[in-house]
Amino acid sequence: MTKVGLHQYPPMEQVIFGKPAGLALREEAERKGAQRVFLIASRTLNTTTDEIDKIRSALGERYAGTFDQVPQHTTRDSVVEAAGHAAQAKADLVVAIGGGSVVAAAKSVLMCLAHSITDASGLDGFELVSTPQGPRPGPFRNPKVRMIAIPSTLSGGEYNAGTLVTDTRRKLKQIFVHPLMMPISIILDPAITVHTPRTLWLGSGTRAMDHGIEAVCSPRGNPLVESVCLRGLRYLYDGLLAYADNADSLEARQMCQLGSWLSAFGLQCRVPMGASHAIGHVLGGTCDVPHYLCTAVMMPSVLKYNKPATGAAQKLLAEAWHEPEADASELFARFIARLGLPTRLADVGVTEDRFGLIGNNAMLSVFTPANPRPIKGPDDVVEILRLAA
């Protein structure tokens, strides 16, 4: 039987690697004619290193301001505050410099600027919602200001047009999406990552692997996405182990960055993710688990649950990780242990008394209906959680 499918090319102009971040950003600002470049930066990078100063110096008169108050899990309040500073600076280009929370905030700032949103409740009604007909995005207008991303971690959120923002009123992460929330350019500079804490680097690398794994296992993937993601997953597998042996190696760091880029190709091209993403978002928004640890504790159990529906795909994963005869779930669990990351929900403070709430909240995710093995209700989510307990 022949396959039927669809591939969508993402609205991104380029990924730049092999250049210092400041030089690459200045060239991009010149190319786009930007005169008021506003930075949304990691507070650690801005206050304890000279990395942001080097970028400000490279921009010269084009530099318009910096915001460095984005918390973990990117709250609505921080997004609105950042947007206010960007508006006051008359920003015509926003640049995210840091990890996934900073990148998520910068994307959301574009939409706040487009709609003059000045308080957290102003984002109500713009979130992506799940409907019987499929995910329905909010009614965002095209943003007039675009963004560039300079990631310091590996989570890979910069490679897609969606963003996660936490509504602290309900302790719930929500997805906001618009095609032009995609960065116009991404700058990969391994030198800027040397300040990233070891556990964050390793954990965010496994989070990047999540994108590739769920794309390869998705029934809505295609040959191009599968091929690119499998190559990215090998880069990450090898690169993270090389980094674990020698964290000073810029070659290992760049290998990880390239792996994050390639592994994100499915999500970038709108291949829907599955249960690991759905549950991971709830673990972060509801249970305060760091986003970069969610894949480490959940993916082996998700692979085990999904194996009846994804056996052939899981063989490809094992092959990418150099053990074609191994069980992908067990292989990934051993890999996590080799990296020294937590392996169970109990290791990140999530106990069984919270499984019911997690199951209910996960059913609100647009990714849950896309899981390759059907999840019919909260009890199925709880089954996966018990495998990870």
Short mmCIF file of C-alpha atoms in Angstrom, two decimals:
data_model
loop_
_atom_site.label_atom_id
_atom_site.label_comp_id
_atom_site.label_asym_id
_atom_site.label_seq_id
_atom_site.Cartn_x
_atom_site.Cartn_y
_atom_site.Cartn_z
CA MET A 1 0.00 0.00 0.00
CA THR A 2 1.36 3.43 -0.92
CA LYS A 3 1.70 6.12 1.73
CA VAL A 4 -0.28 9.34 1.79
CA GLY A 5 1.12 12.41 3.54
CA LEU A 6 1.97 16.08 3.57
CA HIS A 7 5.10 18.11 4.29
CA GLN A 8 4.96 21.79 5.28
CA TYR A 9 8.09 23.92 5.02
CA PRO A 10 8.48 26.29 7.97
CA PRO A 11 8.56 30.10 7.58
CA MET A 12 12.16 30.55 8.79
CA GLU A 13 14.86 32.22 6.76
CA GLN A 14 18.06 30.65 8.09
CA VAL A 15 20.08 28.94 10.80
CA ILE A 16 23.54 30.44 11.26
CA PHE A 17 26.35 28.45 12.86
CA GLY A 18 30.13 28.82 13.10
CA LYS A 19 30.13 32.58 13.85
CA PRO A 20 30.33 34.44 17.17
CA ALA A 21 26.84 35.42 18.30
CA GLY A 22 27.49 39.18 18.40
CA LEU A 23 28.92 39.30 14.87
CA ALA A 24 26.15 37.14 13.44
CA LEU A 25 23.44 39.24 15.14
CA ARG A 26 24.91 42.52 13.93
CA GLU A 27 24.98 41.20 10.36
CA GLU A 28 21.37 40.05 10.69
CA ALA A 29 20.24 43.42 12.08
CA GLU A 30 21.96 45.14 9.17
CA ARG A 31 20.41 42.71 6.67
CA LYS A 32 16.91 43.34 8.04
CA GLY A 33 17.41 47.09 8.41
CA ALA A 34 16.63 46.96 12.14
CA GLN A 35 17.45 50.15 14.07
CA ARG A 36 15.96 49.33 17.52
CA VAL A 37 17.10 45.86 18.61
CA PHE A 38 15.59 44.80 21.95
CA LEU A 39 17.15 41.89 23.86
CA ILE A 40 15.22 39.44 26.04
CA ALA A 41 18.06 37.70 27.84
CA SER A 42 18.78 35.10 30.45
CA ARG A 43 19.30 36.86 33.77
CA THR A 44 22.30 34.66 34.51
CA LEU A 45 23.96 35.51 31.21
CA ASN A 46 23.20 39.21 31.69
CA THR A 47 24.34 39.57 35.29
CA THR A 48 27.13 37.02 35.80
CA THR A 49 28.86 36.87 32.39
CA ASP A 50 29.99 39.34 29.73
CA GLU A 51 28.11 37.56 26.91
CA ILE A 52 25.26 40.07 26.71
CA ASP A 53 27.67 43.00 26.96
CA LYS A 54 29.57 41.61 23.97
CA ILE A 55 26.33 41.43 21.99
CA ARG A 56 25.32 44.96 23.01
CA SER A 57 28.73 46.22 21.93
CA ALA A 58 28.46 44.42 18.59
CA LEU A 59 25.06 46.05 17.94
CA GLY A 60 26.34 49.55 18.73
CA GLU A 61 23.74 52.24 18.02
CA ARG A 62 21.20 49.61 17.01
CA TYR A 63 20.89 48.39 20.62
CA ALA A 64 17.60 49.54 22.21
CA GLY A 65 17.34 47.79 25.60
CA THR A 66 17.40 44.56 27.62
CA PHE A 67 14.84 42.65 29.68
CA ASP A 68 16.15 39.81 31.90
CA GLN A 69 13.28 38.95 34.25
CA VAL A 70 11.78 35.85 32.57
CA PRO A 71 11.19 33.07 35.14
CA GLN A 72 11.21 29.33 34.56
CA HIS A 73 8.00 28.18 32.83
CA THR A 74 7.48 31.67 31.26
CA THR A 75 4.56 33.29 33.05
CA ARG A 76 2.00 35.56 31.46
CA ASP A 77 3.01 38.38 33.82
CA SER A 78 6.64 38.26 32.68
CA VAL A 79 5.62 38.25 29.02
CA VAL A 80 3.40 41.30 29.44
CA GLU A 81 6.12 43.11 31.40
CA ALA A 82 8.72 42.36 28.73
CA ALA A 83 6.35 43.55 26.02
CA GLY A 84 5.88 46.85 27.87
CA HIS A 85 9.64 47.43 27.94
CA ALA A 86 9.94 46.50 24.26
CA ALA A 87 7.14 48.91 23.33
CA GLN A 88 8.74 51.69 25.35
CA ALA A 89 12.05 51.03 23.55
CA LYS A 90 10.23 51.21 20.17
CA ALA A 91 11.71 47.83 19.26
CA ASP A 92 11.73 46.86 15.61
CA LEU A 93 13.51 43.54 16.21
CA VAL A 94 13.34 41.30 19.30
CA VAL A 95 16.24 38.95 20.12
CA ALA A 96 15.97 36.05 22.58
CA ILE A 97 19.29 35.09 24.20
CA GLY A 98 19.02 32.18 26.61
CA GLY A 99 17.05 29.01 27.23
CA GLY A 100 13.57 27.84 26.35
CA SER A 101 11.75 30.15 28.76
CA VAL A 102 13.43 33.22 27.26
CA VAL A 103 12.67 32.08 23.71
CA ALA A 104 9.02 31.42 24.65
CA ALA A 105 8.74 34.88 26.18
CA ALA A 106 10.17 36.59 23.11
CA LYS A 107 7.69 34.86 20.80
CA SER A 108 4.81 35.89 23.04
CA VAL A 109 6.06 39.48 23.20
CA LEU A 110 5.59 39.74 19.43
CA MET A 111 1.89 39.01 19.83
CA CYS A 112 1.47 41.31 22.82
CA LEU A 113 2.97 44.12 20.75
CA ALA A 114 0.68 43.32 17.82
CA HIS A 115 -2.43 43.45 20.00
CA SER A 116 -1.33 46.06 22.57
CA ILE A 117 -1.79 43.52 25.38
CA THR A 118 -0.78 45.13 28.67
CA ASP A 119 -2.03 42.71 31.35
CA ALA A 120 -2.02 38.95 31.82
CA SER A 121 -5.74 38.54 31.21
CA GLY A 122 -5.29 40.10 27.79
CA LEU A 123 -3.99 36.75 26.53
CA ASP A 124 -7.30 35.03 27.31
CA GLY A 125 -8.87 33.60 24.17
CA PHE A 126 -5.63 33.52 22.18
CA GLU A 127 -4.48 30.07 23.37
CA LEU A 128 -4.49 27.02 21.13
CA VAL A 129 -7.46 24.81 21.97
CA SER A 130 -8.30 21.22 21.14
CA THR A 131 -11.53 20.66 19.19
CA PRO A 132 -13.09 17.57 17.56
CA GLN A 133 -11.91 19.02 14.24
CA GLY A 134 -8.31 19.38 15.50
CA PRO A 135 -6.25 22.13 17.18
CA ARG A 136 -7.67 25.64 16.76
CA PRO A 137 -5.24 28.58 17.09
CA GLY A 138 -6.18 31.90 18.62
CA PRO A 139 -7.12 34.92 16.47
CA PHE A 140 -3.67 36.57 16.39
CA ARG A 141 -2.91 39.21 13.77
CA ASN A 142 0.40 39.09 11.90
CA PRO A 143 3.09 40.62 14.13
CA LYS A 144 4.83 43.72 12.79
CA VAL A 145 7.96 42.97 14.83
CA ARG A 146 9.87 39.70 14.30
CA MET A 147 12.50 37.91 16.35
CA ILE A 148 15.89 36.21 16.24
CA ALA A 149 16.91 33.48 18.68
CA ILE A 150 20.36 32.81 20.15
CA PRO A 151 19.79 29.69 22.30
CA SER A 152 22.03 28.81 25.26
CA THR A 153 20.34 25.44 25.89
CA LEU A 154 19.18 22.58 23.67
CA SER A 155 15.42 22.41 24.27
CA GLY A 156 14.74 23.47 20.67
CA GLY A 157 11.64 25.62 21.15
CA GLU A 158 13.16 28.21 18.81
CA TYR A 159 12.59 25.92 15.83
CA ASN A 160 8.80 26.17 15.79
CA ALA A 161 6.09 28.79 15.62
CA GLY A 162 4.42 27.97 18.92
CA THR A 163 5.19 28.92 22.48
CA LEU A 164 4.32 27.76 25.99
CA VAL A 165 3.20 30.29 28.59
CA THR A 166 2.03 29.47 32.12
CA ASP A 167 -1.24 30.91 33.41
CA THR A 168 -0.35 31.12 37.09
CA ARG A 169 -3.99 31.68 38.03
CA ARG A 170 -4.74 28.07 37.09
CA LYS A 171 -1.19 26.63 37.21
CA LEU A 172 -1.64 25.56 33.61
CA LYS A 173 0.70 25.79 30.65
CA GLN A 174 -0.99 26.93 27.46
CA ILE A 175 0.17 26.95 23.85
CA PHE A 176 0.05 30.08 21.73
CA VAL A 177 0.88 29.85 18.06
CA HIS A 178 1.13 31.93 14.90
CA PRO A 179 3.30 31.16 11.82
CA LEU A 180 5.20 34.44 12.18
CA MET A 181 6.14 33.71 15.80
CA MET A 182 8.83 31.55 14.19
CA PRO A 183 12.22 33.30 14.45
CA ILE A 184 13.46 34.71 11.17
CA SER A 185 16.93 33.44 12.07
CA ILE A 186 18.55 31.24 14.69
CA ILE A 187 22.19 31.77 15.66
CA LEU A 188 24.07 28.77 17.07
CA ASP A 189 27.24 29.72 18.92
CA PRO A 190 28.63 26.97 21.17
CA ALA A 191 30.83 29.50 22.97
CA ILE A 192 27.79 31.21 24.53
CA THR A 193 26.71 27.88 26.06
CA VAL A 194 29.76 27.38 28.29
CA HIS A 195 27.91 29.13 31.14
CA THR A 196 24.92 26.76 30.97
CA PRO A 197 24.75 24.48 34.04
CA ARG A 198 25.58 20.84 33.34
CA THR A 199 22.20 19.37 34.35
CA LEU A 200 20.34 22.01 32.33
CA TRP A 201 22.45 21.30 29.25
CA LEU A 202 22.01 17.54 29.49
CA GLY A 203 18.34 17.75 30.42
CA SER A 204 17.48 20.21 27.67
CA GLY A 205 19.29 17.90 25.25
CA THR A 206 16.95 15.06 26.18
CA ARG A 207 14.06 17.48 25.74
CA ALA A 208 15.29 18.12 22.20
CA MET A 209 15.35 14.36 21.67
CA ASP A 210 11.68 14.31 22.65
CA HIS A 211 10.85 16.33 19.53
CA GLY A 212 12.63 13.85 17.28
CA ILE A 213 11.30 10.73 18.99
CA GLU A 214 7.67 11.82 18.87
CA ALA A 215 8.01 12.96 15.24
CA VAL A 216 9.50 9.63 14.16
CA CYS A 217 6.74 7.77 16.02
CA SER A 218 3.92 9.98 14.77
CA PRO A 219 1.55 8.40 12.21
CA ARG A 220 1.49 11.83 10.55
CA GLY A 221 5.20 12.03 9.84
CA ASN A 222 6.82 11.68 6.42
CA PRO A 223 10.09 10.36 4.96
CA LEU A 224 11.88 13.73 5.06
CA VAL A 225 10.99 14.41 8.69
CA GLU A 226 11.89 10.83 9.68
CA SER A 227 15.30 11.00 8.02
CA VAL A 228 16.23 14.40 9.43
CA CYS A 229 15.02 13.59 12.94
CA LEU A 230 16.83 10.26 13.09
CA ARG A 231 20.07 12.00 12.14
CA GLY A 232 19.43 14.63 14.80
CA LEU A 233 18.75 11.95 17.41
CA ARG A 234 22.10 10.33 16.66
CA TYR A 235 23.86 13.71 16.91
CA LEU A 236 22.26 14.28 20.30
CA TYR A 237 22.94 10.78 21.59
CA ASP A 238 26.61 10.97 20.64
CA GLY A 239 27.00 14.65 21.48
CA LEU A 240 25.49 14.45 24.96
CA LEU A 241 27.68 11.47 25.85
CA ALA A 242 30.74 13.31 24.50
CA TYR A 243 29.80 16.37 26.55
CA ALA A 244 29.31 14.22 29.65
CA ASP A 245 32.89 13.00 29.20
CA ASN A 246 34.35 16.45 28.40
CA ALA A 247 32.17 19.50 29.06
CA ASP A 248 34.93 21.81 27.77
CA SER A 249 34.64 20.45 24.23
CA LEU A 250 33.11 23.05 21.90
CA GLU A 251 32.92 20.31 19.25
CA ALA A 252 30.68 18.22 21.51
CA ARG A 253 28.56 21.29 22.27
CA GLN A 254 28.14 22.09 18.58
CA MET A 255 27.23 18.47 17.85
CA CYS A 256 24.47 18.81 20.44
CA GLN A 257 23.27 22.10 18.90
CA LEU A 258 23.10 20.53 15.44
CA GLY A 259 21.23 17.58 16.90
CA SER A 260 18.70 19.87 18.56
CA TRP A 261 18.16 21.65 15.23
CA LEU A 262 17.60 18.45 13.25
CA SER A 263 15.51 16.74 15.93
CA ALA A 264 13.12 19.69 15.95
CA PHE A 265 12.42 19.31 12.25
CA GLY A 266 9.16 17.42 12.75
CA LEU A 267 7.70 19.91 15.21
CA GLN A 268 8.96 22.71 12.99
CA CYS A 269 7.00 21.22 10.09
CA ARG A 270 3.86 20.76 12.22
CA VAL A 271 4.05 17.02 12.76
CA PRO A 272 1.98 16.69 15.95
CA MET A 273 3.70 15.54 19.10
CA GLY A 274 2.20 12.98 21.49
CA ALA A 275 1.90 11.90 25.11
CA SER A 276 5.39 12.87 26.22
CA HIS A 277 4.77 16.48 25.25
CA ALA A 278 1.26 16.51 26.68
CA ILE A 279 2.34 15.07 30.04
CA GLY A 280 5.55 17.09 30.15
CA HIS A 281 3.68 20.36 29.79
CA VAL A 282 1.44 19.41 32.73
CA LEU A 283 4.37 18.30 34.88
CA GLY A 284 5.87 21.75 34.39
CA GLY A 285 2.81 23.95 34.61
CA THR A 286 0.97 22.00 37.33
CA CYS A 287 3.71 20.27 39.32
CA ASP A 288 6.61 22.74 38.85
CA VAL A 289 8.95 20.11 37.41
CA PRO A 290 11.73 21.80 35.41
CA HIS A 291 10.88 21.46 31.73
CA TYR A 292 14.31 20.06 30.97
CA LEU A 293 13.77 17.05 33.27
CA CYS A 294 10.37 15.95 31.94
CA THR A 295 11.64 13.84 29.05
CA ALA A 296 14.21 12.10 31.24
CA VAL A 297 11.56 10.81 33.62
CA MET A 298 8.73 10.20 31.12
CA MET A 299 10.05 9.09 27.73
CA PRO A 300 10.94 5.47 28.59
CA SER A 301 7.39 4.92 29.87
CA VAL A 302 5.80 6.69 26.89
CA LEU A 303 7.83 4.50 24.52
CA LYS A 304 6.75 1.40 26.45
CA TYR A 305 3.07 2.43 26.34
CA ASN A 306 3.25 3.28 22.62
CA LYS A 307 5.23 0.22 21.50
CA PRO A 308 2.18 -1.71 20.22
CA ALA A 309 1.50 1.14 17.79
CA THR A 310 5.09 2.22 17.01
CA GLY A 311 7.18 -0.96 16.93
CA ALA A 312 8.74 -0.26 13.52
CA ALA A 313 9.53 3.35 14.43
CA GLN A 314 11.12 2.28 17.70
CA LYS A 315 13.45 -0.07 15.81
CA LEU A 316 14.65 2.95 13.83
CA LEU A 317 15.28 4.81 17.09
CA ALA A 318 17.36 1.95 18.47
CA GLU A 319 19.34 1.84 15.23
CA ALA A 320 20.04 5.59 15.47
CA TRP A 321 21.38 4.96 18.98
CA HIS A 322 23.78 2.23 17.73
CA GLU A 323 21.91 -0.78 19.19
CA PRO A 324 19.43 -1.93 16.50
CA GLU A 325 18.45 -5.08 18.40
CA ALA A 326 17.74 -3.28 21.68
CA ASP A 327 14.36 -2.26 23.06
CA ALA A 328 14.13 1.53 22.51
CA SER A 329 12.49 2.18 25.87
CA GLU A 330 15.17 0.29 27.81
CA LEU A 331 17.94 1.81 25.68
CA PHE A 332 16.74 5.33 26.36
CA ALA A 333 16.42 4.61 30.08
CA ARG A 334 20.04 3.40 30.18
CA PHE A 335 21.11 6.51 28.29
CA ILE A 336 19.40 8.75 30.85
CA ALA A 337 21.16 6.91 33.67
CA ARG A 338 24.53 7.33 31.93
CA LEU A 339 23.92 11.08 31.81
CA GLY A 340 23.19 11.11 35.56
CA LEU A 341 19.70 12.57 35.15
CA PRO A 342 16.63 11.59 37.22
CA THR A 343 14.89 8.50 35.90
CA ARG A 344 11.56 8.35 37.79
CA LEU A 345 8.76 10.74 38.67
CA ALA A 346 9.57 10.24 42.35
CA ASP A 347 13.04 11.68 41.64
CA VAL A 348 11.46 15.03 40.65
CA GLY A 349 8.95 15.13 43.51
CA VAL A 350 5.84 13.88 41.70
CA THR A 351 3.95 11.33 43.79
CA GLU A 352 1.01 9.09 42.92
CA ASP A 353 -1.52 11.27 44.72
CA ARG A 354 -1.08 13.84 41.91
CA PHE A 355 -1.58 11.40 39.03
CA GLY A 356 -5.33 12.04 38.77
CA LEU A 357 -4.86 15.80 38.41
CA ILE A 358 -2.07 15.31 35.86
CA GLY A 359 -4.29 12.93 33.89
CA ASN A 360 -7.18 15.38 33.82
CA ASN A 361 -4.98 18.31 32.76
CA ALA A 362 -3.19 16.25 30.12
CA MET A 363 -6.54 15.58 28.44
CA LEU A 364 -6.75 19.33 27.75
CA SER A 365 -3.59 19.20 25.63
CA VAL A 366 -3.80 19.32 21.84
CA PHE A 367 -1.05 16.68 21.76
CA THR A 368 -2.96 14.01 23.65
CA PRO A 369 -5.33 13.13 20.77
CA ALA A 370 -2.30 12.91 18.45
CA ASN A 371 -0.55 10.19 20.45
CA PRO A 372 0.07 7.18 18.17
CA ARG A 373 -1.58 4.77 20.60
CA PRO A 374 -4.99 6.24 21.44
CA ILE A 375 -5.45 7.86 24.85
CA LYS A 376 -9.16 7.70 25.57
CA GLY A 377 -9.25 9.36 28.97
CA PRO A 378 -7.35 10.34 32.11
CA ASP A 379 -7.01 6.69 33.17
CA ASP A 380 -4.77 6.00 30.15
CA VAL A 381 -2.53 8.92 31.15
CA VAL A 382 -2.38 7.55 34.68
CA GLU A 383 -1.31 4.19 33.25
CA ILE A 384 1.70 5.89 31.65
CA LEU A 385 2.46 7.79 34.85
CA ARG A 386 2.47 4.56 36.86
CA LEU A 387 5.03 3.11 34.47
CA ALA A 388 7.23 6.12 35.32
CA ALA A 389 6.54 6.21 39.05
#
